[in-house]
Amino acid sequence: MLIHRVVGATRSPRPLVFLALGVALAFFPSPSHATPITVPPGLSPGAQYYLAFVTSGTRDALSPNIEAYDLFVNQQAALSTSQAVRDITWKAVGSTASVDAISHLQLAQFPIYLLDGATVIATGGAALWSGNISAPINLDQNRQEVTSSVWTGSTPSGTGQDGN
């Protein structure tokens, strides 16, 4: 997946779709969750992992503050049909003029999965920023496939990129 730059105070107000990443603990779904997230195969209860989704909504790329994009992805997660998705605090996978995605997320070496709970995107932070992920991040907060471009303001290595 190629990650493109459009975030920054001098950018035009293009509609954006963002990636979101959240830390979760492995859990066994309970009946209280409308559409629970499946525990990734091979993980034990209590194991840590990340989940990722693409927002179904869009916003402009005018804020210089990464917190504005974190707020946006959490608002998108709040629209999920899954209580489990709504219960996670999410961070935007994005860069601004002053914050690179790689430093904003500070990912540990926990595996990163799509919201389907089965598809491994990367084995950890280093693998995510290697530019060669295992699977595209192409599910939204309701586990619907997203086929549009995803804009994060970042290079595949997680640093901000000017020009697009």
CSV table of C-alpha atoms in Angstrom, one decimal:
chain,number,residue,atom,x,y,z
A,1,MET,CA,0.0,0.0,0.0
A,2,LEU,CA,1.4,3.4,-1.0
A,3,ILE,CA,0.8,6.1,1.6
A,4,HIS,CA,0.4,9.6,0.2
A,5,ARG,CA,1.0,13.1,1.6
A,6,VAL,CA,-1.8,15.6,1.7
A,7,VAL,CA,-1.9,16.6,5.4
A,8,GLY,CA,-0.6,20.1,6.2
A,9,ALA,CA,-1.7,23.6,6.8
A,10,THR,CA,-0.9,24.7,3.3
A,11,ARG,CA,-2.8,21.9,1.6
A,12,SER,CA,-6.0,22.4,-0.3
A,13,PRO,CA,-9.2,21.1,1.4
A,14,ARG,CA,-9.4,17.7,-0.3
A,15,PRO,CA,-11.6,15.0,1.1
A,16,LEU,CA,-9.5,12.5,3.0
A,17,VAL,CA,-9.9,9.0,4.2
A,18,PHE,CA,-7.6,8.1,7.2
A,19,LEU,CA,-6.2,5.0,8.6
A,20,ALA,CA,-6.7,4.4,12.3
A,21,LEU,CA,-4.7,2.2,14.6
A,22,GLY,CA,-5.7,1.1,18.1
A,23,VAL,CA,-4.1,-1.1,20.7
A,24,ALA,CA,-6.3,-4.0,21.9
A,25,LEU,CA,-6.0,-6.8,24.3
A,26,ALA,CA,-7.1,-10.3,23.1
A,27,PHE,CA,-10.5,-11.0,24.4
A,28,PHE,CA,-13.2,-13.5,23.9
A,29,PRO,CA,-16.3,-12.0,22.4
A,30,SER,CA,-19.3,-11.7,24.6
A,31,PRO,CA,-23.0,-11.6,23.7
A,32,SER,CA,-23.0,-7.9,24.7
A,33,HIS,CA,-21.1,-6.9,21.6
A,34,ALA,CA,-23.3,-6.5,18.5
A,35,THR,CA,-20.6,-7.5,16.1
A,36,PRO,CA,-17.5,-8.6,18.2
A,37,ILE,CA,-14.0,-8.5,16.9
A,38,THR,CA,-12.6,-12.0,16.6
A,39,VAL,CA,-9.5,-12.9,18.6
A,40,PRO,CA,-6.7,-13.2,16.1
A,41,PRO,CA,-5.7,-16.8,15.6
A,42,GLY,CA,-2.8,-18.0,17.7
A,43,LEU,CA,-3.1,-15.3,20.3
A,44,SER,CA,-3.8,-16.1,23.9
A,45,PRO,CA,-6.2,-14.1,26.1
A,46,GLY,CA,-4.3,-11.1,27.4
A,47,ALA,CA,-2.0,-10.9,24.4
A,48,GLN,CA,-1.5,-7.5,23.0
A,49,TYR,CA,-2.1,-6.6,19.3
A,50,TYR,CA,-3.0,-3.7,17.2
A,51,LEU,CA,-6.1,-3.3,15.0
A,52,ALA,CA,-6.3,-1.0,12.0
A,53,PHE,CA,-9.2,0.3,9.9
A,54,VAL,CA,-9.8,2.9,7.2
A,55,THR,CA,-12.3,5.6,8.0
A,56,SER,CA,-15.5,5.5,6.0
A,57,GLY,CA,-15.8,9.2,6.3
A,58,THR,CA,-13.6,12.0,5.0
A,59,ARG,CA,-12.3,15.3,6.2
A,60,ASP,CA,-10.0,18.1,4.9
A,61,ALA,CA,-6.2,18.1,5.4
A,62,LEU,CA,-5.9,21.6,6.7
A,63,SER,CA,-5.1,21.1,10.4
A,64,PRO,CA,-1.5,21.3,11.5
A,65,ASN,CA,-2.4,19.4,14.7
A,66,ILE,CA,-2.3,15.6,14.7
A,67,GLU,CA,-4.8,15.6,17.6
A,68,ALA,CA,-7.5,16.8,15.1
A,69,TYR,CA,-7.0,13.7,13.0
A,70,ASP,CA,-7.0,11.5,16.2
A,71,LEU,CA,-10.3,13.1,17.1
A,72,PHE,CA,-11.6,12.4,13.6
A,73,VAL,CA,-10.7,8.7,13.6
A,74,ASN,CA,-12.2,8.3,17.1
A,75,GLN,CA,-15.4,9.9,15.9
A,76,GLN,CA,-15.5,7.5,12.9
A,77,ALA,CA,-14.9,4.6,15.3
A,78,ALA,CA,-17.9,5.8,17.4
A,79,LEU,CA,-20.0,5.2,14.3
A,80,SER,CA,-19.1,1.5,14.2
A,81,THR,CA,-21.7,-1.2,14.6
A,82,SER,CA,-19.3,-3.0,16.9
A,83,GLN,CA,-19.1,-2.0,20.6
A,84,ALA,CA,-15.6,-3.5,20.6
A,85,VAL,CA,-14.5,-0.9,18.0
A,86,ARG,CA,-16.2,1.9,19.9
A,87,ASP,CA,-14.4,0.8,23.1
A,88,ILE,CA,-10.9,1.2,21.7
A,89,THR,CA,-9.0,4.6,21.7
A,90,TRP,CA,-7.7,5.1,18.2
A,91,LYS,CA,-4.8,7.1,16.8
A,92,ALA,CA,-4.6,8.4,13.2
A,93,VAL,CA,-1.9,6.8,11.0
A,94,GLY,CA,-0.9,10.2,9.6
A,95,SER,CA,1.7,12.9,9.5
A,96,THR,CA,1.5,16.7,9.7
A,97,ALA,CA,4.2,19.3,9.1
A,98,SER,CA,5.5,18.9,12.7
A,99,VAL,CA,4.6,15.2,13.5
A,100,ASP,CA,5.6,12.1,11.6
A,101,ALA,CA,3.3,9.1,11.8
A,102,ILE,CA,6.1,6.8,13.0
A,103,SER,CA,6.8,9.0,16.1
A,104,HIS,CA,3.1,9.7,16.7
A,105,LEU,CA,2.2,6.0,16.9
A,106,GLN,CA,5.3,4.7,18.6
A,107,LEU,CA,4.4,1.1,17.8
A,108,ALA,CA,5.7,-1.8,19.7
A,109,GLN,CA,6.4,-5.2,18.2
A,110,PHE,CA,2.8,-6.4,18.5
A,111,PRO,CA,1.1,-7.8,15.4
A,112,ILE,CA,-1.2,-5.5,13.5
A,113,TYR,CA,-4.5,-6.9,12.2
A,114,LEU,CA,-7.5,-5.7,10.1
A,115,LEU,CA,-10.8,-5.6,12.0
A,116,ASP,CA,-11.6,-9.0,10.7
A,117,GLY,CA,-9.3,-10.3,13.3
A,118,ALA,CA,-7.6,-12.7,10.9
A,119,THR,CA,-5.7,-10.7,8.4
A,120,VAL,CA,-2.2,-9.7,9.5
A,121,ILE,CA,-1.1,-6.4,8.1
A,122,ALA,CA,2.3,-6.4,9.7
A,123,THR,CA,4.2,-8.3,12.5
A,124,GLY,CA,4.8,-5.0,14.3
A,125,GLY,CA,5.8,-1.4,14.0
A,126,ALA,CA,9.1,-2.1,12.2
A,127,ALA,CA,7.3,-4.2,9.6
A,128,LEU,CA,4.6,-1.6,9.1
A,129,TRP,CA,7.1,1.1,8.3
A,130,SER,CA,9.2,-1.2,6.1
A,131,GLY,CA,7.1,-0.2,3.1
A,132,ASN,CA,6.2,-3.8,2.5
A,133,ILE,CA,3.1,-4.7,4.5
A,134,SER,CA,1.6,-8.2,4.4
A,135,ALA,CA,-2.0,-7.1,3.4
A,136,PRO,CA,-3.7,-3.9,2.4
A,137,ILE,CA,-5.5,-1.9,5.1
A,138,ASN,CA,-8.8,-1.9,3.3
A,139,LEU,CA,-11.6,-2.4,5.8
A,140,ASP,CA,-13.5,0.4,7.5
A,141,GLN,CA,-14.8,0.6,11.0
A,142,ASN,CA,-17.8,-1.6,10.1
A,143,ARG,CA,-15.6,-4.2,8.3
A,144,GLN,CA,-16.7,-3.1,4.9
A,145,GLU,CA,-14.2,-3.1,2.1
A,146,VAL,CA,-12.7,0.3,1.1
A,147,THR,CA,-11.5,0.6,-2.5
A,148,SER,CA,-10.8,4.4,-2.6
A,149,SER,CA,-7.3,6.0,-2.0
A,150,VAL,CA,-6.2,6.4,1.5
A,151,TRP,CA,-4.3,9.6,2.4
A,152,THR,CA,-2.2,9.9,5.5
A,153,GLY,CA,0.5,12.6,4.7
A,154,SER,CA,3.2,9.9,5.2
A,155,THR,CA,5.7,8.0,3.2
A,156,PRO,CA,5.8,4.2,3.6
A,157,SER,CA,8.5,4.7,6.2
A,158,GLY,CA,6.2,6.7,8.4
A,159,THR,CA,7.7,10.2,7.9
A,160,GLY,CA,5.9,13.2,6.5
A,161,GLN,CA,6.1,13.8,2.7
A,162,ASP,CA,5.7,17.1,0.9
A,163,GLY,CA,4.6,17.5,-2.7
A,164,ASN,CA,1.3,15.7,-3.2
